[in-house]
């Protein structure tokens, strides 16, 4: 059995329409939060930047939250612009739903693992693990790892998950010999 691992190489781009130029791509850039105090209530935003015109926009993380309701570590992370907190916030499905954003994972992940020997014994079993919950279509992942077309993957690969669906957790598959 060969082990493959999918790792995130960067944070995904955000699918969000820019009000200035109309582009539908934003990035977190250096990953900054803005914290605004209004009496005993806090507002926390994640600052994002348009990849085309550099316009900065704010995405709501917390709105009018009493200071005592936030953990001290989270408050310190917002103040210090903790990169792990930026990643955790961005990958939170509730945050994405609340701000009506989508995540564009194209080019944000990489597959690590040994290549399959072409002159080896067939069939070959491969176990795929995910270090980060990166949603990738199984057929695209396998095609990238094997250097085959997606059509060839459909013919030669037997898998317990649907090849045409996105997966973000571990699975295994078997590569059969050519016909």
mmCIF file with all atom_site columns, C-alpha atoms in Angstrom:
data_model
loop_
_atom_site.group_PDB
_atom_site.id
_atom_site.type_symbol
_atom_site.label_atom_id
_atom_site.label_alt_id
_atom_site.label_comp_id
_atom_site.label_asym_id
_atom_site.label_entity_id
_atom_site.label_seq_id
_atom_site.pdbx_PDB_ins_code
_atom_site.Cartn_x
_atom_site.Cartn_y
_atom_site.Cartn_z
_atom_site.occupancy
_atom_site.B_iso_or_equiv
_atom_site.pdbx_formal_charge
_atom_site.auth_seq_id
_atom_site.auth_comp_id
_atom_site.auth_asym_id
_atom_site.auth_atom_id
_atom_site.pdbx_PDB_model_num
ATOM 1   C CA . UNK A 1 1   ? 0.000   0.000  0.000   1.00 0.00 ? 1   UNK A CA 1
ATOM 2   C CA . UNK A 1 2   ? 1.338   3.408  -1.041  1.00 0.00 ? 2   UNK A CA 1
ATOM 3   C CA . UNK A 1 3   ? 0.615   6.460  1.144   1.00 0.00 ? 3   UNK A CA 1
ATOM 4   C CA . UNK A 1 4   ? -0.339  9.788  -0.447  1.00 0.00 ? 4   UNK A CA 1
ATOM 5   C CA . UNK A 1 5   ? -0.910  12.993 1.509   1.00 0.00 ? 5   UNK A CA 1
ATOM 6   C CA . UNK A 1 6   ? -2.782  16.146 0.467   1.00 0.00 ? 6   UNK A CA 1
ATOM 7   C CA . UNK A 1 7   ? -1.490  19.348 2.075   1.00 0.00 ? 7   UNK A CA 1
ATOM 8   C CA . UNK A 1 8   ? -2.646  22.914 1.830   1.00 0.00 ? 8   UNK A CA 1
ATOM 9   C CA . UNK A 1 9   ? 0.069   25.118 0.292   1.00 0.00 ? 9   UNK A CA 1
ATOM 10  C CA . UNK A 1 10  ? -1.698  28.422 0.916   1.00 0.00 ? 10  UNK A CA 1
ATOM 11  C CA . UNK A 1 11  ? -5.061  29.731 1.996   1.00 0.00 ? 11  UNK A CA 1
ATOM 12  C CA . UNK A 1 12  ? -7.718  29.536 -0.710  1.00 0.00 ? 12  UNK A CA 1
ATOM 13  C CA . UNK A 1 13  ? -8.908  32.574 -2.619  1.00 0.00 ? 13  UNK A CA 1
ATOM 14  C CA . UNK A 1 14  ? -12.316 33.941 -1.682  1.00 0.00 ? 14  UNK A CA 1
ATOM 15  C CA . UNK A 1 15  ? -15.127 34.063 -4.212  1.00 0.00 ? 15  UNK A CA 1
ATOM 16  C CA . UNK A 1 16  ? -16.606 37.462 -3.501  1.00 0.00 ? 16  UNK A CA 1
ATOM 17  C CA . UNK A 1 17  ? -17.590 40.217 -5.928  1.00 0.00 ? 17  UNK A CA 1
ATOM 18  C CA . UNK A 1 18  ? -15.567 43.442 -5.694  1.00 0.00 ? 18  UNK A CA 1
ATOM 19  C CA . UNK A 1 19  ? -17.772 46.564 -5.666  1.00 0.00 ? 19  UNK A CA 1
ATOM 20  C CA . UNK A 1 20  ? -15.085 48.618 -7.455  1.00 0.00 ? 20  UNK A CA 1
ATOM 21  C CA . UNK A 1 21  ? -13.916 46.443 -10.352 1.00 0.00 ? 21  UNK A CA 1
ATOM 22  C CA . UNK A 1 22  ? -16.348 43.491 -10.395 1.00 0.00 ? 22  UNK A CA 1
ATOM 23  C CA . UNK A 1 23  ? -13.644 40.834 -10.031 1.00 0.00 ? 23  UNK A CA 1
ATOM 24  C CA . UNK A 1 24  ? -14.757 37.759 -8.098  1.00 0.00 ? 24  UNK A CA 1
ATOM 25  C CA . UNK A 1 25  ? -11.484 36.965 -6.321  1.00 0.00 ? 25  UNK A CA 1
ATOM 26  C CA . UNK A 1 26  ? -10.205 38.166 -2.949  1.00 0.00 ? 26  UNK A CA 1
ATOM 27  C CA . UNK A 1 27  ? -7.240  37.121 -0.834  1.00 0.00 ? 27  UNK A CA 1
ATOM 28  C CA . UNK A 1 28  ? -6.501  37.407 2.867   1.00 0.00 ? 28  UNK A CA 1
ATOM 29  C CA . UNK A 1 29  ? -3.063  38.807 2.032   1.00 0.00 ? 29  UNK A CA 1
ATOM 30  C CA . UNK A 1 30  ? -0.972  38.985 5.189   1.00 0.00 ? 30  UNK A CA 1
ATOM 31  C CA . UNK A 1 31  ? -3.995  37.958 7.262   1.00 0.00 ? 31  UNK A CA 1
ATOM 32  C CA . UNK A 1 32  ? -5.129  40.883 9.344   1.00 0.00 ? 32  UNK A CA 1
ATOM 33  C CA . UNK A 1 33  ? -8.014  41.364 11.738  1.00 0.00 ? 33  UNK A CA 1
ATOM 34  C CA . UNK A 1 34  ? -9.588  44.641 12.723  1.00 0.00 ? 34  UNK A CA 1
ATOM 35  C CA . UNK A 1 35  ? -10.974 44.887 16.237  1.00 0.00 ? 35  UNK A CA 1
ATOM 36  C CA . UNK A 1 36  ? -13.217 47.815 17.141  1.00 0.00 ? 36  UNK A CA 1
ATOM 37  C CA . UNK A 1 37  ? -14.434 48.469 20.674  1.00 0.00 ? 37  UNK A CA 1
ATOM 38  C CA . UNK A 1 38  ? -17.716 50.211 21.334  1.00 0.00 ? 38  UNK A CA 1
ATOM 39  C CA . UNK A 1 39  ? -18.072 50.408 25.110  1.00 0.00 ? 39  UNK A CA 1
ATOM 40  C CA . UNK A 1 40  ? -18.064 46.832 26.366  1.00 0.00 ? 40  UNK A CA 1
ATOM 41  C CA . UNK A 1 41  ? -18.948 45.411 22.948  1.00 0.00 ? 41  UNK A CA 1
ATOM 42  C CA . UNK A 1 42  ? -16.486 44.325 20.275  1.00 0.00 ? 42  UNK A CA 1
ATOM 43  C CA . UNK A 1 43  ? -16.667 44.031 16.521  1.00 0.00 ? 43  UNK A CA 1
ATOM 44  C CA . UNK A 1 44  ? -14.063 41.807 14.831  1.00 0.00 ? 44  UNK A CA 1
ATOM 45  C CA . UNK A 1 45  ? -13.524 41.732 11.067  1.00 0.00 ? 45  UNK A CA 1
ATOM 46  C CA . UNK A 1 46  ? -11.152 39.822 8.803   1.00 0.00 ? 46  UNK A CA 1
ATOM 47  C CA . UNK A 1 47  ? -9.635  42.161 6.228   1.00 0.00 ? 47  UNK A CA 1
ATOM 48  C CA . UNK A 1 48  ? -9.484  40.846 2.658   1.00 0.00 ? 48  UNK A CA 1
ATOM 49  C CA . UNK A 1 49  ? -8.051  42.378 -0.504  1.00 0.00 ? 49  UNK A CA 1
ATOM 50  C CA . UNK A 1 50  ? -9.252  42.253 -4.120  1.00 0.00 ? 50  UNK A CA 1
ATOM 51  C CA . UNK A 1 51  ? -6.629  40.523 -6.275  1.00 0.00 ? 51  UNK A CA 1
ATOM 52  C CA . UNK A 1 52  ? -7.339  42.898 -9.178  1.00 0.00 ? 52  UNK A CA 1
ATOM 53  C CA . UNK A 1 53  ? -7.702  46.431 -7.761  1.00 0.00 ? 53  UNK A CA 1
ATOM 54  C CA . UNK A 1 54  ? -6.344  45.995 -4.187  1.00 0.00 ? 54  UNK A CA 1
ATOM 55  C CA . UNK A 1 55  ? -9.563  47.266 -2.568  1.00 0.00 ? 55  UNK A CA 1
ATOM 56  C CA . UNK A 1 56  ? -9.786  46.222 1.081   1.00 0.00 ? 56  UNK A CA 1
ATOM 57  C CA . UNK A 1 57  ? -13.060 44.819 2.398   1.00 0.00 ? 57  UNK A CA 1
ATOM 58  C CA . UNK A 1 58  ? -14.130 43.588 5.827   1.00 0.00 ? 58  UNK A CA 1
ATOM 59  C CA . UNK A 1 59  ? -15.737 40.233 6.561   1.00 0.00 ? 59  UNK A CA 1
ATOM 60  C CA . UNK A 1 60  ? -17.557 39.956 9.895   1.00 0.00 ? 60  UNK A CA 1
ATOM 61  C CA . UNK A 1 61  ? -16.079 37.520 12.406  1.00 0.00 ? 61  UNK A CA 1
ATOM 62  C CA . UNK A 1 62  ? -17.931 38.810 15.506  1.00 0.00 ? 62  UNK A CA 1
ATOM 63  C CA . UNK A 1 63  ? -20.491 41.573 15.690  1.00 0.00 ? 63  UNK A CA 1
ATOM 64  C CA . UNK A 1 64  ? -21.367 43.442 18.894  1.00 0.00 ? 64  UNK A CA 1
ATOM 65  C CA . UNK A 1 65  ? -20.028 40.714 21.174  1.00 0.00 ? 65  UNK A CA 1
ATOM 66  C CA . UNK A 1 66  ? -19.469 41.417 24.879  1.00 0.00 ? 66  UNK A CA 1
ATOM 67  C CA . UNK A 1 67  ? -15.758 41.297 25.683  1.00 0.00 ? 67  UNK A CA 1
ATOM 68  C CA . UNK A 1 68  ? -16.277 38.672 28.392  1.00 0.00 ? 68  UNK A CA 1
ATOM 69  C CA . UNK A 1 69  ? -17.805 36.274 25.832  1.00 0.00 ? 69  UNK A CA 1
ATOM 70  C CA . UNK A 1 70  ? -14.522 35.952 23.907  1.00 0.00 ? 70  UNK A CA 1
ATOM 71  C CA . UNK A 1 71  ? -11.735 33.731 25.177  1.00 0.00 ? 71  UNK A CA 1
ATOM 72  C CA . UNK A 1 72  ? -8.533  35.533 26.143  1.00 0.00 ? 72  UNK A CA 1
ATOM 73  C CA . UNK A 1 73  ? -6.501  33.502 23.611  1.00 0.00 ? 73  UNK A CA 1
ATOM 74  C CA . UNK A 1 74  ? -8.887  34.387 20.773  1.00 0.00 ? 74  UNK A CA 1
ATOM 75  C CA . UNK A 1 75  ? -8.867  38.062 21.717  1.00 0.00 ? 75  UNK A CA 1
ATOM 76  C CA . UNK A 1 76  ? -5.057  38.045 21.821  1.00 0.00 ? 76  UNK A CA 1
ATOM 77  C CA . UNK A 1 77  ? -4.993  36.245 18.446  1.00 0.00 ? 77  UNK A CA 1
ATOM 78  C CA . UNK A 1 78  ? -7.259  38.867 16.868  1.00 0.00 ? 78  UNK A CA 1
ATOM 79  C CA . UNK A 1 79  ? -5.106  41.658 18.272  1.00 0.00 ? 79  UNK A CA 1
ATOM 80  C CA . UNK A 1 80  ? -1.821  40.019 17.157  1.00 0.00 ? 80  UNK A CA 1
ATOM 81  C CA . UNK A 1 81  ? -3.147  38.854 13.752  1.00 0.00 ? 81  UNK A CA 1
ATOM 82  C CA . UNK A 1 82  ? -2.306  35.219 14.497  1.00 0.00 ? 82  UNK A CA 1
ATOM 83  C CA . UNK A 1 83  ? -1.909  33.362 11.146  1.00 0.00 ? 83  UNK A CA 1
ATOM 84  C CA . UNK A 1 84  ? -3.389  30.147 12.586  1.00 0.00 ? 84  UNK A CA 1
ATOM 85  C CA . UNK A 1 85  ? -6.456  32.055 13.738  1.00 0.00 ? 85  UNK A CA 1
ATOM 86  C CA . UNK A 1 86  ? -6.782  33.624 10.275  1.00 0.00 ? 86  UNK A CA 1
ATOM 87  C CA . UNK A 1 87  ? -6.710  30.140 8.701   1.00 0.00 ? 87  UNK A CA 1
ATOM 88  C CA . UNK A 1 88  ? -9.148  28.705 11.258  1.00 0.00 ? 88  UNK A CA 1
ATOM 89  C CA . UNK A 1 89  ? -11.544 31.611 10.758  1.00 0.00 ? 89  UNK A CA 1
ATOM 90  C CA . UNK A 1 90  ? -11.364 31.435 6.970   1.00 0.00 ? 90  UNK A CA 1
ATOM 91  C CA . UNK A 1 91  ? -11.955 27.662 6.874   1.00 0.00 ? 91  UNK A CA 1
ATOM 92  C CA . UNK A 1 92  ? -14.925 27.841 9.259   1.00 0.00 ? 92  UNK A CA 1
ATOM 93  C CA . UNK A 1 93  ? -18.119 26.958 7.311   1.00 0.00 ? 93  UNK A CA 1
ATOM 94  C CA . UNK A 1 94  ? -20.269 29.227 9.509   1.00 0.00 ? 94  UNK A CA 1
ATOM 95  C CA . UNK A 1 95  ? -17.990 32.184 8.729   1.00 0.00 ? 95  UNK A CA 1
ATOM 96  C CA . UNK A 1 96  ? -18.282 31.473 4.994   1.00 0.00 ? 96  UNK A CA 1
ATOM 97  C CA . UNK A 1 97  ? -22.068 31.137 5.201   1.00 0.00 ? 97  UNK A CA 1
ATOM 98  C CA . UNK A 1 98  ? -22.514 34.289 7.301   1.00 0.00 ? 98  UNK A CA 1
ATOM 99  C CA . UNK A 1 99  ? -20.413 36.370 4.881   1.00 0.00 ? 99  UNK A CA 1
ATOM 100 C CA . UNK A 1 100 ? -21.767 34.649 1.726   1.00 0.00 ? 100 UNK A CA 1
ATOM 101 C CA . UNK A 1 101 ? -18.344 33.710 0.400   1.00 0.00 ? 101 UNK A CA 1
ATOM 102 C CA . UNK A 1 102 ? -17.033 30.652 -1.386  1.00 0.00 ? 102 UNK A CA 1
ATOM 103 C CA . UNK A 1 103 ? -13.516 29.272 -1.275  1.00 0.00 ? 103 UNK A CA 1
ATOM 104 C CA . UNK A 1 104 ? -11.513 28.710 -4.463  1.00 0.00 ? 104 UNK A CA 1
ATOM 105 C CA . UNK A 1 105 ? -9.029  25.899 -3.779  1.00 0.00 ? 105 UNK A CA 1
ATOM 106 C CA . UNK A 1 106 ? -7.442  25.894 -7.263  1.00 0.00 ? 106 UNK A CA 1
ATOM 107 C CA . UNK A 1 107 ? -3.674  25.818 -6.803  1.00 0.00 ? 107 UNK A CA 1
ATOM 108 C CA . UNK A 1 108 ? -3.953  25.882 -2.999  1.00 0.00 ? 108 UNK A CA 1
ATOM 109 C CA . UNK A 1 109 ? -3.033  22.241 -2.388  1.00 0.00 ? 109 UNK A CA 1
ATOM 110 C CA . UNK A 1 110 ? -0.334  19.756 -3.308  1.00 0.00 ? 110 UNK A CA 1
ATOM 111 C CA . UNK A 1 111 ? -0.141  15.980 -3.368  1.00 0.00 ? 111 UNK A CA 1
ATOM 112 C CA . UNK A 1 112 ? 2.837   14.313 -1.663  1.00 0.00 ? 112 UNK A CA 1
ATOM 113 C CA . UNK A 1 113 ? 3.752   10.662 -1.923  1.00 0.00 ? 113 UNK A CA 1
ATOM 114 C CA . UNK A 1 114 ? 5.682   8.058  -3.877  1.00 0.00 ? 114 UNK A CA 1
ATOM 115 C CA . UNK A 1 115 ? 4.946   7.510  -7.539  1.00 0.00 ? 115 UNK A CA 1
ATOM 116 C CA . UNK A 1 116 ? 3.489   4.216  -8.664  1.00 0.00 ? 116 UNK A CA 1
ATOM 117 C CA . UNK A 1 117 ? 6.069   2.003  -10.385 1.00 0.00 ? 117 UNK A CA 1
ATOM 118 C CA . UNK A 1 118 ? 4.879   1.289  -13.914 1.00 0.00 ? 118 UNK A CA 1
ATOM 119 C CA . UNK A 1 119 ? 6.705   -2.048 -14.098 1.00 0.00 ? 119 UNK A CA 1
ATOM 120 C CA . UNK A 1 120 ? 5.495   -3.176 -10.667 1.00 0.00 ? 120 UNK A CA 1
ATOM 121 C CA . UNK A 1 121 ? 2.980   -5.761 -9.636  1.00 0.00 ? 121 UNK A CA 1
ATOM 122 C CA . UNK A 1 122 ? -0.651  -4.909 -10.390 1.00 0.00 ? 122 UNK A CA 1
ATOM 123 C CA . UNK A 1 123 ? -3.078  -4.040 -8.860  1.00 0.00 ? 123 UNK A CA 1
ATOM 124 C CA . UNK A 1 124 ? -1.646  -1.286 -6.660  1.00 0.00 ? 124 UNK A CA 1
ATOM 125 C CA . UNK A 1 125 ? -3.471  -0.029 -3.562  1.00 0.00 ? 125 UNK A CA 1
ATOM 126 C CA . UNK A 1 126 ? -3.088  3.646  -2.550  1.00 0.00 ? 126 UNK A CA 1
ATOM 127 C CA . UNK A 1 127 ? -4.175  5.252  0.723   1.00 0.00 ? 127 UNK A CA 1
ATOM 128 C CA . UNK A 1 128 ? -4.867  9.004  0.551   1.00 0.00 ? 128 UNK A CA 1
ATOM 129 C CA . UNK A 1 129 ? -4.719  11.119 3.710   1.00 0.00 ? 129 UNK A CA 1
ATOM 130 C CA . UNK A 1 130 ? -5.498  14.815 4.195   1.00 0.00 ? 130 UNK A CA 1
ATOM 131 C CA . UNK A 1 131 ? -3.460  17.054 6.520   1.00 0.00 ? 131 UNK A CA 1
ATOM 132 C CA . UNK A 1 132 ? -5.997  19.853 5.967   1.00 0.00 ? 132 UNK A CA 1
ATOM 133 C CA . UNK A 1 133 ? -9.651  19.582 4.909   1.00 0.00 ? 133 UNK A CA 1
ATOM 134 C CA . UNK A 1 134 ? -9.001  20.601 1.293   1.00 0.00 ? 134 UNK A CA 1
ATOM 135 C CA . UNK A 1 135 ? -12.007 19.734 -0.910  1.00 0.00 ? 135 UNK A CA 1
ATOM 136 C CA . UNK A 1 136 ? -10.698 18.098 -4.095  1.00 0.00 ? 136 UNK A CA 1
ATOM 137 C CA . UNK A 1 137 ? -12.493 15.968 -6.656  1.00 0.00 ? 137 UNK A CA 1
ATOM 138 C CA . UNK A 1 138 ? -11.222 12.425 -6.284  1.00 0.00 ? 138 UNK A CA 1
ATOM 139 C CA . UNK A 1 139 ? -10.727 11.887 -10.039 1.00 0.00 ? 139 UNK A CA 1
ATOM 140 C CA . UNK A 1 140 ? -8.662  15.097 -10.364 1.00 0.00 ? 140 UNK A CA 1
ATOM 141 C CA . UNK A 1 141 ? -6.527  14.166 -7.377  1.00 0.00 ? 141 UNK A CA 1
ATOM 142 C CA . UNK A 1 142 ? -5.847  10.656 -8.674  1.00 0.00 ? 142 UNK A CA 1
ATOM 143 C CA . UNK A 1 143 ? -5.204  11.923 -12.221 1.00 0.00 ? 143 UNK A CA 1
ATOM 144 C CA . UNK A 1 144 ? -2.659  14.422 -10.886 1.00 0.00 ? 144 UNK A CA 1
ATOM 145 C CA . UNK A 1 145 ? -0.937  11.757 -8.802  1.00 0.00 ? 145 UNK A CA 1
ATOM 146 C CA . UNK A 1 146 ? -0.815  9.120  -11.541 1.00 0.00 ? 146 UNK A CA 1
ATOM 147 C CA . UNK A 1 147 ? -0.225  11.395 -14.522 1.00 0.00 ? 147 UNK A CA 1
ATOM 148 C CA . UNK A 1 148 ? -3.290  9.991  -16.287 1.00 0.00 ? 148 UNK A CA 1
ATOM 149 C CA . UNK A 1 149 ? -6.314  11.596 -17.876 1.00 0.00 ? 149 UNK A CA 1
ATOM 150 C CA . UNK A 1 150 ? -9.521  11.650 -15.837 1.00 0.00 ? 150 UNK A CA 1
ATOM 151 C CA . UNK A 1 151 ? -11.079 9.312  -18.412 1.00 0.00 ? 151 UNK A CA 1
ATOM 152 C CA . UNK A 1 152 ? -8.259  6.815  -17.905 1.00 0.00 ? 152 UNK A CA 1
ATOM 153 C CA . UNK A 1 153 ? -8.690  7.148  -14.136 1.00 0.00 ? 153 UNK A CA 1
ATOM 154 C CA . UNK A 1 154 ? -12.369 6.231  -14.535 1.00 0.00 ? 154 UNK A CA 1
ATOM 155 C CA . UNK A 1 155 ? -11.402 3.046  -16.386 1.00 0.00 ? 155 UNK A CA 1
ATOM 156 C CA . UNK A 1 156 ? -8.428  1.901  -14.289 1.00 0.00 ? 156 UNK A CA 1
ATOM 157 C CA . UNK A 1 157 ? -9.299  2.945  -10.745 1.00 0.00 ? 157 UNK A CA 1
ATOM 158 C CA . UNK A 1 158 ? -11.629 1.215  -8.311  1.00 0.00 ? 158 UNK A CA 1
ATOM 159 C CA . UNK A 1 159 ? -12.523 3.403  -5.368  1.00 0.00 ? 159 UNK A CA 1
ATOM 160 C CA . UNK A 1 160 ? -14.844 3.303  -2.344  1.00 0.00 ? 160 UNK A CA 1
ATOM 161 C CA . UNK A 1 161 ? -15.879 6.957  -2.853  1.00 0.00 ? 161 UNK A CA 1
ATOM 162 C CA . UNK A 1 162 ? -17.438 8.509  -5.922  1.00 0.00 ? 162 UNK A CA 1
ATOM 163 C CA . UNK A 1 163 ? -14.687 9.716  -8.243  1.00 0.00 ? 163 UNK A CA 1
ATOM 164 C CA . UNK A 1 164 ? -16.739 12.708 -9.403  1.00 0.00 ? 164 UNK A CA 1
ATOM 165 C CA . UNK A 1 165 ? -17.396 14.116 -5.934  1.00 0.00 ? 165 UNK A CA 1
ATOM 166 C CA . UNK A 1 166 ? -15.240 16.331 -3.777  1.00 0.00 ? 166 UNK A CA 1
ATOM 167 C CA . UNK A 1 167 ? -13.542 14.646 -0.854  1.00 0.00 ? 167 UNK A CA 1
ATOM 168 C CA . UNK A 1 168 ? -11.727 16.256 2.055   1.00 0.00 ? 168 UNK A CA 1
ATOM 169 C CA . UNK A 1 169 ? -11.008 13.244 4.227   1.00 0.00 ? 169 UNK A CA 1
ATOM 170 C CA . UNK A 1 170 ? -8.978  10.091 3.745   1.00 0.00 ? 170 UNK A CA 1
ATOM 171 C CA . UNK A 1 171 ? -9.912  7.355  1.293   1.00 0.00 ? 171 UNK A CA 1
ATOM 172 C CA . UNK A 1 172 ? -8.212  4.527  -0.574  1.00 0.00 ? 172 UNK A CA 1
ATOM 173 C CA . UNK A 1 173 ? -8.326  3.239  -4.132  1.00 0.00 ? 173 UNK A CA 1
ATOM 174 C CA . UNK A 1 174 ? -6.905  0.487  -6.302  1.00 0.00 ? 174 UNK A CA 1
ATOM 175 C CA . UNK A 1 175 ? -5.178  1.018  -9.641  1.00 0.00 ? 175 UNK A CA 1
ATOM 176 C CA . UNK A 1 176 ? -5.693  -1.841 -12.068 1.00 0.00 ? 176 UNK A CA 1
ATOM 177 C CA . UNK A 1 177 ? -3.358  -2.893 -14.869 1.00 0.00 ? 177 UNK A CA 1
ATOM 178 C CA . UNK A 1 178 ? -3.970  -1.568 -18.388 1.00 0.00 ? 178 UNK A CA 1
ATOM 179 C CA . UNK A 1 179 ? -6.321  -3.626 -20.509 1.00 0.00 ? 179 UNK A CA 1
#
